[in-house]
Amino acid sequence: MVTLEKNIKAVKDILTSEDILVFEFSAQSGKKFAVIYADGVADKPLIGELVIKPLKYAQENSDLSAVKQLLASPEVKDGKKIQDAVKEVSDGNAVLFVDGEKDFVIIGLKKPPGRSVAEPPTQVAVHGPREGFTEDIKVNLGLVRKRLKTEKLQVKTIKTGKRSETSVSIVYIEGLCDKDLPKKIEREIMQNKIDIIPDSSYVGQFLAKRPRSLFKQCGTSEKPDVFCAKLCEGRVGVIVDGSPIALTAPYMLVEDFQSVEDYYITSYRATTLRLLRIFSIIIGLMLPALYISAQLFKIQIIPFQLLLKISSSVAGLALSPSTEMFLTLFVLEVLNEASIRMPKYVGLALSVVGALVLGDTAVKAGIISTPAIIIIAFSAICLYTVPNAVEMTTTLRWIYLLVAGSIGPFGIVLLTAYLICYIVSEQSYGVPLAAPFAPLVKSDMYDSFIKANMYTLNKRPKVLKVKEKVRLERNED
C-alpha cells in the first residue's frame, strides 16, 4: 500500500528547493491529504478555498474519484507518474496526494506574478484601443479571444526549453491560413533544443529560414487588435509565455511601415504618413553617406551657396570627412545607449545635457563641424519614424557610411542594388519579403505604401493565398 509520506518523499527528493511547500491535513473522516505547490507561483488563497476547505469537512472516507468530485476547482486532471507531479508543481500548479492512493490529482491554480494590461510603450496610438499584451500567456490569449469569438479560432500550446518548459501557443483561424503552416511552425520550434526561452525573440530566430539575415522574417506586435487583424488576413500567430511581443508569419517588409492607427484614421492621412515614413527611412540611411561621398568624391553635386556654408564650417578641422562623420555617429550611439540603460530621469537629463554640451564643445574645439551634427541628428530622428525597423536601419546606416567613405557614390549605388536583390530573393514561409512589389500584386498594393479605404480593401491579401478571399461584404438594401 502506497502511503502519503512515500509520495511526498518521492516529490521532495526531486524538488529539493525550500520554496516547494507541502501542506498536510486530515478530513473529519480521518482521511489524510497533502497538497504540494511552489510558493509565489501557485494561488494559496484559492488552494485553501477550493481544495483544502471542501476536503477538510468530508464526512466519509473517499477514493480518488470521489475526492475529485469534492474539489471546487474547474481545472482538475489525473496524474500517475511522479515526474508528472514534479513538472506540474514546477509549472505553478498544485498537486493533491491522498493517503493510500498511488495516483494523484493535478489542480490548475497557478497565479504567476505579472503586470496588468496597459498600453504598450513601443506602439502608442492616438486613435484605437489602448490594450497591450503582457507577460502572461493566459492573459494574452484572453485578449485574443475577447476580439475573435469565432469557433474557427484554434490555439495549440506546446512546451519548449529543456529547463524552462516555456509554454508557446500557436494561434490561427482554421480555414483562413495554409493548413500546413501551423505544423511547420510547430516543427521549427520543437526541433531546436535550448535550455530556456526567456522571450519571443528566441522563437523568432528559430522560425527564420536564414538566421544570419539582417532582415527579420517574422512580424511582431504588442497590440492584440493588430495581432487579431493579421490572423484574419490568413497569418499564423505565436504567443510565448513571459513575453509581451507576439509573432506573426508569413511576414512582409511593408508591414513595418504600417502604423498601429493607420486603420483607425482616414485613408488620406494614413497614406500621407506612410509615404512620410518611406522618405524618412531613405533620408536616414542615405543622408550621412551622401554627405561624405559628396565631400570626398563629387563636391560639384552640392549647390554652390550650400557649399560655401559647408566650407566655412569645415575649415580648420583636423579630421577627414569620413572620420568626422563616424565619430559623430559613434557619440550619438553612445548617448543613446547610455540614456536607455541609466535610470529613467537620469537618462533623460544625460541625453539632453550630453548632446548639448558635447556637441557645442566639439564644434568650438574644431573637432566636429556643425553640418555633421545636424545631419547625424536628423538621420537618427528619421530612422525612429519606423521603430520596428530601427535595428536593421541602424546597422545599414553604418554600412552605408563605410561604403560611401571608401568607394563614394558608386559604392552607394552598388550597395543599394545588392540590398534590393537580396530583399527580392528573401521569403517568409512561401511569401516574398518584398511583396506586393516583387512579385507585383496590384490588388495588394492598396494596403502597402498607400492606404485605400475600407471598401477598396474588401479582399484579403492575394499574396497570402487565402481560400476565403472576401473579408467585407456590403448588402445594398
PDB file of C-alpha atoms in Angstrom, residues 94-272:
ATOM      1  CA  ALA A  94      -0.909  22.291  -7.148  1.00  0.00           C
ATOM      2  CA  VAL A  95      -0.737  18.505  -6.713  1.00  0.00           C
ATOM      3  CA  LEU A  96      -3.017  16.676  -4.263  1.00  0.00           C
ATOM      4  CA  PHE A  97      -1.963  13.308  -2.805  1.00  0.00           C
ATOM      5  CA  VAL A  98      -4.411  11.053  -0.970  1.00  0.00           C
ATOM      6  CA  ASP A  99      -3.249   8.581   1.661  1.00  0.00           C
ATOM      7  CA  GLY A 100      -3.386   5.052   0.321  1.00  0.00           C
ATOM      8  CA  GLU A 101      -3.647   6.122  -3.326  1.00  0.00           C
ATOM      9  CA  LYS A 102      -0.805   5.718  -5.827  1.00  0.00           C
ATOM     10  CA  ASP A 103      -2.273   8.203  -8.288  1.00  0.00           C
ATOM     11  CA  PHE A 104      -2.789  11.887  -7.539  1.00  0.00           C
ATOM     12  CA  VAL A 105      -4.802  14.902  -8.655  1.00  0.00           C
ATOM     13  CA  ILE A 106      -3.393  17.909 -10.545  1.00  0.00           C
ATOM     14  CA  ILE A 107      -5.217  21.162  -9.833  1.00  0.00           C
ATOM     15  CA  GLY A 108      -4.723  24.180 -12.120  1.00  0.00           C
ATOM     16  CA  LEU A 109      -4.319  27.002  -9.602  1.00  0.00           C
ATOM     17  CA  LYS A 110      -1.178  28.755 -10.799  1.00  0.00           C
ATOM     18  CA  LYS A 111      -1.008  32.510 -10.445  1.00  0.00           C
ATOM     19  CA  PRO A 112       2.434  33.740 -11.516  1.00  0.00           C
ATOM     20  CA  PRO A 113       3.331  37.350 -10.737  1.00  0.00           C
ATOM     21  CA  GLY A 114       2.730  39.767 -13.603  1.00  0.00           C
ATOM     22  CA  ARG A 115       1.683  43.267 -14.558  1.00  0.00           C
ATOM     23  CA  SER A 116      -1.786  44.380 -15.550  1.00  0.00           C
ATOM     24  CA  VAL A 117      -2.917  45.100 -19.108  1.00  0.00           C
ATOM     25  CA  ALA A 118      -1.693  48.532 -20.217  1.00  0.00           C
ATOM     26  CA  GLU A 119      -0.805  50.438 -23.362  1.00  0.00           C
ATOM     27  CA  PRO A 120       2.458  49.130 -24.854  1.00  0.00           C
ATOM     28  CA  PRO A 121       5.299  51.684 -24.693  1.00  0.00           C
ATOM     29  CA  THR A 122       6.588  50.968 -28.211  1.00  0.00           C
ATOM     30  CA  GLN A 123       3.263  51.130 -30.068  1.00  0.00           C
ATOM     31  CA  VAL A 124       1.447  54.160 -28.719  1.00  0.00           C
ATOM     32  CA  ALA A 125      -1.725  55.082 -30.614  1.00  0.00           C
ATOM     33  CA  VAL A 126      -3.717  58.319 -30.536  1.00  0.00           C
ATOM     34  CA  HIS A 127      -6.718  56.525 -32.047  1.00  0.00           C
ATOM     35  CA  GLY A 128      -7.786  52.957 -31.380  1.00  0.00           C
ATOM     36  CA  PRO A 129      -7.592  50.512 -28.451  1.00  0.00           C
ATOM     37  CA  ARG A 130      -5.072  51.096 -25.672  1.00  0.00           C
ATOM     38  CA  GLU A 131      -4.699  47.477 -24.561  1.00  0.00           C
ATOM     39  CA  GLY A 132      -1.389  45.696 -24.981  1.00  0.00           C
ATOM     40  CA  PHE A 133      -0.067  42.196 -24.405  1.00  0.00           C
ATOM     41  CA  THR A 134       1.507  41.316 -21.050  1.00  0.00           C
ATOM     42  CA  GLU A 135       3.999  38.639 -19.974  1.00  0.00           C
ATOM     43  CA  ASP A 136       1.198  36.196 -19.015  1.00  0.00           C
ATOM     44  CA  ILE A 137       0.254  33.865 -21.861  1.00  0.00           C
ATOM     45  CA  LYS A 138      -3.235  33.238 -20.479  1.00  0.00           C
ATOM     46  CA  VAL A 139      -3.967  36.947 -20.307  1.00  0.00           C
ATOM     47  CA  ASN A 140      -2.717  37.358 -23.867  1.00  0.00           C
ATOM     48  CA  LEU A 141      -4.862  34.507 -25.150  1.00  0.00           C
ATOM     49  CA  GLY A 142      -7.803  36.051 -23.321  1.00  0.00           C
ATOM     50  CA  LEU A 143      -7.218  39.361 -25.113  1.00  0.00           C
ATOM     51  CA  VAL A 144      -7.262  37.482 -28.421  1.00  0.00           C
ATOM     52  CA  ARG A 145     -10.421  35.550 -27.515  1.00  0.00           C
ATOM     53  CA  LYS A 146     -12.047  38.822 -26.494  1.00  0.00           C
ATOM     54  CA  ARG A 147     -11.751  40.070 -30.088  1.00  0.00           C
ATOM     55  CA  LEU A 148     -12.160  36.820 -32.045  1.00  0.00           C
ATOM     56  CA  LYS A 149     -15.248  34.999 -30.810  1.00  0.00           C
ATOM     57  CA  THR A 150     -15.329  32.612 -33.753  1.00  0.00           C
ATOM     58  CA  GLU A 151     -15.359  28.844 -33.323  1.00  0.00           C
ATOM     59  CA  LYS A 152     -12.700  28.663 -36.033  1.00  0.00           C
ATOM     60  CA  LEU A 153     -10.043  30.188 -33.758  1.00  0.00           C
ATOM     61  CA  GLN A 154      -7.557  27.456 -32.929  1.00  0.00           C
ATOM     62  CA  VAL A 155      -4.916  27.528 -30.177  1.00  0.00           C
ATOM     63  CA  LYS A 156      -2.280  24.829 -29.825  1.00  0.00           C
ATOM     64  CA  THR A 157       0.060  25.138 -26.846  1.00  0.00           C
ATOM     65  CA  ILE A 158       3.401  23.350 -26.767  1.00  0.00           C
ATOM     66  CA  LYS A 159       6.270  23.264 -24.273  1.00  0.00           C
ATOM     67  CA  THR A 160       9.794  24.171 -25.298  1.00  0.00           C
ATOM     68  CA  GLY A 161      13.054  24.793 -23.445  1.00  0.00           C
ATOM     69  CA  LYS A 162      14.786  21.893 -21.711  1.00  0.00           C
ATOM     70  CA  ARG A 163      14.922  23.650 -18.349  1.00  0.00           C
ATOM     71  CA  SER A 164      12.312  26.392 -18.623  1.00  0.00           C
ATOM     72  CA  GLU A 165       9.442  24.322 -20.120  1.00  0.00           C
ATOM     73  CA  THR A 166       8.078  27.555 -21.602  1.00  0.00           C
ATOM     74  CA  SER A 167       4.536  27.497 -22.973  1.00  0.00           C
ATOM     75  CA  VAL A 168       4.272  28.602 -26.600  1.00  0.00           C
ATOM     76  CA  SER A 169       0.831  28.979 -28.180  1.00  0.00           C
ATOM     77  CA  ILE A 170       0.352  28.737 -31.940  1.00  0.00           C
ATOM     78  CA  VAL A 171      -2.795  30.699 -32.839  1.00  0.00           C
ATOM     79  CA  TYR A 172      -4.609  30.670 -36.159  1.00  0.00           C
ATOM     80  CA  ILE A 173      -8.062  30.762 -37.733  1.00  0.00           C
ATOM     81  CA  GLU A 174      -8.951  27.436 -39.272  1.00  0.00           C
ATOM     82  CA  GLY A 175      -9.825  27.701 -42.940  1.00  0.00           C
ATOM     83  CA  LEU A 176      -8.035  31.017 -43.486  1.00  0.00           C
ATOM     84  CA  CYS A 177      -4.341  30.167 -43.157  1.00  0.00           C
ATOM     85  CA  ASP A 178      -2.471  27.454 -45.014  1.00  0.00           C
ATOM     86  CA  LYS A 179      -3.377  24.221 -43.207  1.00  0.00           C
ATOM     87  CA  ASP A 180       0.262  23.054 -43.194  1.00  0.00           C
ATOM     88  CA  LEU A 181       1.673  26.316 -41.835  1.00  0.00           C
ATOM     89  CA  PRO A 182       0.863  25.753 -38.110  1.00  0.00           C
ATOM     90  CA  LYS A 183       2.535  22.332 -38.301  1.00  0.00           C
ATOM     91  CA  LYS A 184       5.612  23.829 -39.982  1.00  0.00           C
ATOM     92  CA  ILE A 185       5.917  26.460 -37.269  1.00  0.00           C
ATOM     93  CA  GLU A 186       5.496  23.873 -34.517  1.00  0.00           C
ATOM     94  CA  ARG A 187       8.152  21.685 -36.112  1.00  0.00           C
ATOM     95  CA  GLU A 188      10.593  24.605 -36.434  1.00  0.00           C
ATOM     96  CA  ILE A 189      10.151  25.425 -32.738  1.00  0.00           C
ATOM     97  CA  MET A 190      10.349  21.890 -31.386  1.00  0.00           C
ATOM     98  CA  GLN A 191      13.426  20.804 -33.343  1.00  0.00           C
ATOM     99  CA  ASN A 192      15.559  23.375 -31.501  1.00  0.00           C
ATOM    100  CA  LYS A 193      16.625  22.140 -28.073  1.00  0.00           C
ATOM    101  CA  ILE A 194      17.646  25.030 -25.828  1.00  0.00           C
ATOM    102  CA  ASP A 195      17.801  25.459 -22.059  1.00  0.00           C
ATOM    103  CA  ILE A 196      15.461  28.434 -21.696  1.00  0.00           C
ATOM    104  CA  ILE A 197      13.100  30.580 -23.808  1.00  0.00           C
ATOM    105  CA  PRO A 198      13.006  33.939 -21.979  1.00  0.00           C
ATOM    106  CA  ASP A 199      11.382  35.904 -24.816  1.00  0.00           C
ATOM    107  CA  SER A 200       9.627  35.520 -28.169  1.00  0.00           C
ATOM    108  CA  SER A 201      12.742  36.826 -29.958  1.00  0.00           C
ATOM    109  CA  TYR A 202      14.312  33.395 -29.366  1.00  0.00           C
ATOM    110  CA  VAL A 203      11.383  31.724 -31.128  1.00  0.00           C
ATOM    111  CA  GLY A 204      11.577  34.331 -33.891  1.00  0.00           C
ATOM    112  CA  GLN A 205      15.160  33.246 -34.602  1.00  0.00           C
ATOM    113  CA  PHE A 206      14.053  29.602 -34.725  1.00  0.00           C
ATOM    114  CA  LEU A 207      11.383  30.470 -37.290  1.00  0.00           C
ATOM    115  CA  ALA A 208      13.811  32.350 -39.544  1.00  0.00           C
ATOM    116  CA  LYS A 209      14.891  30.393 -42.611  1.00  0.00           C
ATOM    117  CA  ARG A 210      18.067  32.495 -42.725  1.00  0.00           C
ATOM    118  CA  PRO A 211      19.085  33.092 -39.086  1.00  0.00           C
ATOM    119  CA  ARG A 212      22.042  35.286 -40.121  1.00  0.00           C
ATOM    120  CA  SER A 213      19.939  37.556 -42.303  1.00  0.00           C
ATOM    121  CA  LEU A 214      19.880  41.264 -41.477  1.00  0.00           C
ATOM    122  CA  PHE A 215      16.142  41.343 -42.192  1.00  0.00           C
ATOM    123  CA  LYS A 216      13.706  39.730 -39.803  1.00  0.00           C
ATOM    124  CA  GLN A 217      11.343  37.084 -41.132  1.00  0.00           C
ATOM    125  CA  CYS A 218       8.531  37.273 -38.577  1.00  0.00           C
ATOM    126  CA  GLY A 219       6.186  40.135 -37.836  1.00  0.00           C
ATOM    127  CA  THR A 220       5.969  41.463 -34.275  1.00  0.00           C
ATOM    128  CA  SER A 221       3.201  43.207 -32.370  1.00  0.00           C
ATOM    129  CA  GLU A 222       2.415  44.202 -28.788  1.00  0.00           C
ATOM    130  CA  LYS A 223      -1.216  45.075 -29.521  1.00  0.00           C
ATOM    131  CA  PRO A 224      -3.932  42.401 -29.594  1.00  0.00           C
ATOM    132  CA  ASP A 225      -6.043  44.335 -32.131  1.00  0.00           C
ATOM    133  CA  VAL A 226      -3.191  44.321 -34.653  1.00  0.00           C
ATOM    134  CA  PHE A 227      -2.423  40.675 -33.882  1.00  0.00           C
ATOM    135  CA  CYS A 228      -6.063  39.638 -34.453  1.00  0.00           C
ATOM    136  CA  ALA A 229      -6.260  41.642 -37.685  1.00  0.00           C
ATOM    137  CA  LYS A 230      -3.233  39.752 -39.003  1.00  0.00           C
ATOM    138  CA  LEU A 231      -4.812  36.429 -38.041  1.00  0.00           C
ATOM    139  CA  CYS A 232      -7.896  37.410 -40.034  1.00  0.00           C
ATOM    140  CA  GLU A 233      -5.714  38.046 -43.074  1.00  0.00           C
ATOM    141  CA  GLY A 234      -4.549  34.420 -43.022  1.00  0.00           C
ATOM    142  CA  ARG A 235      -1.416  34.565 -40.909  1.00  0.00           C
ATOM    143  CA  VAL A 236      -0.392  32.336 -38.001  1.00  0.00           C
ATOM    144  CA  GLY A 237       0.429  33.917 -34.638  1.00  0.00           C
ATOM    145  CA  VAL A 238       2.834  32.763 -31.945  1.00  0.00           C
ATOM    146  CA  ILE A 239       2.446  33.860 -28.308  1.00  0.00           C
ATOM    147  CA  VAL A 240       5.251  33.000 -25.881  1.00  0.00           C
ATOM    148  CA  ASP A 241       4.755  32.868 -22.126  1.00  0.00           C
ATOM    149  CA  GLY A 242       6.848  35.569 -20.463  1.00  0.00           C
ATOM    150  CA  SER A 243       6.928  37.873 -23.492  1.00  0.00           C
ATOM    151  CA  PRO A 244       4.610  40.811 -24.335  1.00  0.00           C
ATOM    152  CA  ILE A 245       5.607  40.657 -28.011  1.00  0.00           C
ATOM    153  CA  ALA A 246       3.649  38.272 -30.245  1.00  0.00           C
ATOM    154  CA  LEU A 247       4.956  36.939 -33.558  1.00  0.00           C
ATOM    155  CA  THR A 248       3.135  36.523 -36.869  1.00  0.00           C
ATOM    156  CA  ALA A 249       4.064  34.639 -40.038  1.00  0.00           C
ATOM    157  CA  PRO A 250       4.254  34.966 -43.010  1.00  0.00           C
ATOM    158  CA  TYR A 251       5.857  38.408 -42.845  1.00  0.00           C
ATOM    159  CA  MET A 252       6.271  41.132 -45.466  1.00  0.00           C
ATOM    160  CA  LEU A 253       8.692  44.027 -45.179  1.00  0.00           C
ATOM    161  CA  VAL A 254       5.927  46.533 -45.866  1.00  0.00           C
ATOM    162  CA  GLU A 255       4.306  45.656 -42.508  1.00  0.00           C
ATOM    163  CA  ASP A 256       6.908  47.694 -40.618  1.00  0.00           C
ATOM    164  CA  PHE A 257       5.763  50.849 -42.417  1.00  0.00           C
ATOM    165  CA  GLN A 258       2.151  50.322 -41.344  1.00  0.00           C
ATOM    166  CA  SER A 259       1.459  52.088 -38.076  1.00  0.00           C
ATOM    167  CA  VAL A 260      -0.913  50.920 -35.352  1.00  0.00           C
ATOM    168  CA  GLU A 261      -3.511  53.604 -36.020  1.00  0.00           C
ATOM    169  CA  ASP A 262      -3.426  53.612 -39.833  1.00  0.00           C
ATOM    170  CA  TYR A 263      -6.678  51.657 -39.837  1.00  0.00           C
ATOM    171  CA  TYR A 264      -8.429  53.981 -37.371  1.00  0.00           C
ATOM    172  CA  ILE A 265      -7.895  57.241 -39.282  1.00  0.00           C
ATOM    173  CA  THR A 266      -8.824  58.408 -42.783  1.00  0.00           C
ATOM    174  CA  SER A 267      -7.124  56.717 -45.710  1.00  0.00           C
ATOM    175  CA  TYR A 268      -5.711  60.042 -46.929  1.00  0.00           C
ATOM    176  CA  ARG A 269      -3.988  60.753 -43.629  1.00  0.00           C
ATOM    177  CA  ALA A 270      -2.726  57.152 -43.376  1.00  0.00           C
ATOM    178  CA  THR A 271      -1.269  57.312 -46.903  1.00  0.00           C
ATOM    179  CA  THR A 272       0.463  60.612 -46.145  1.00  0.00           C
TER     180      THR A 272
END
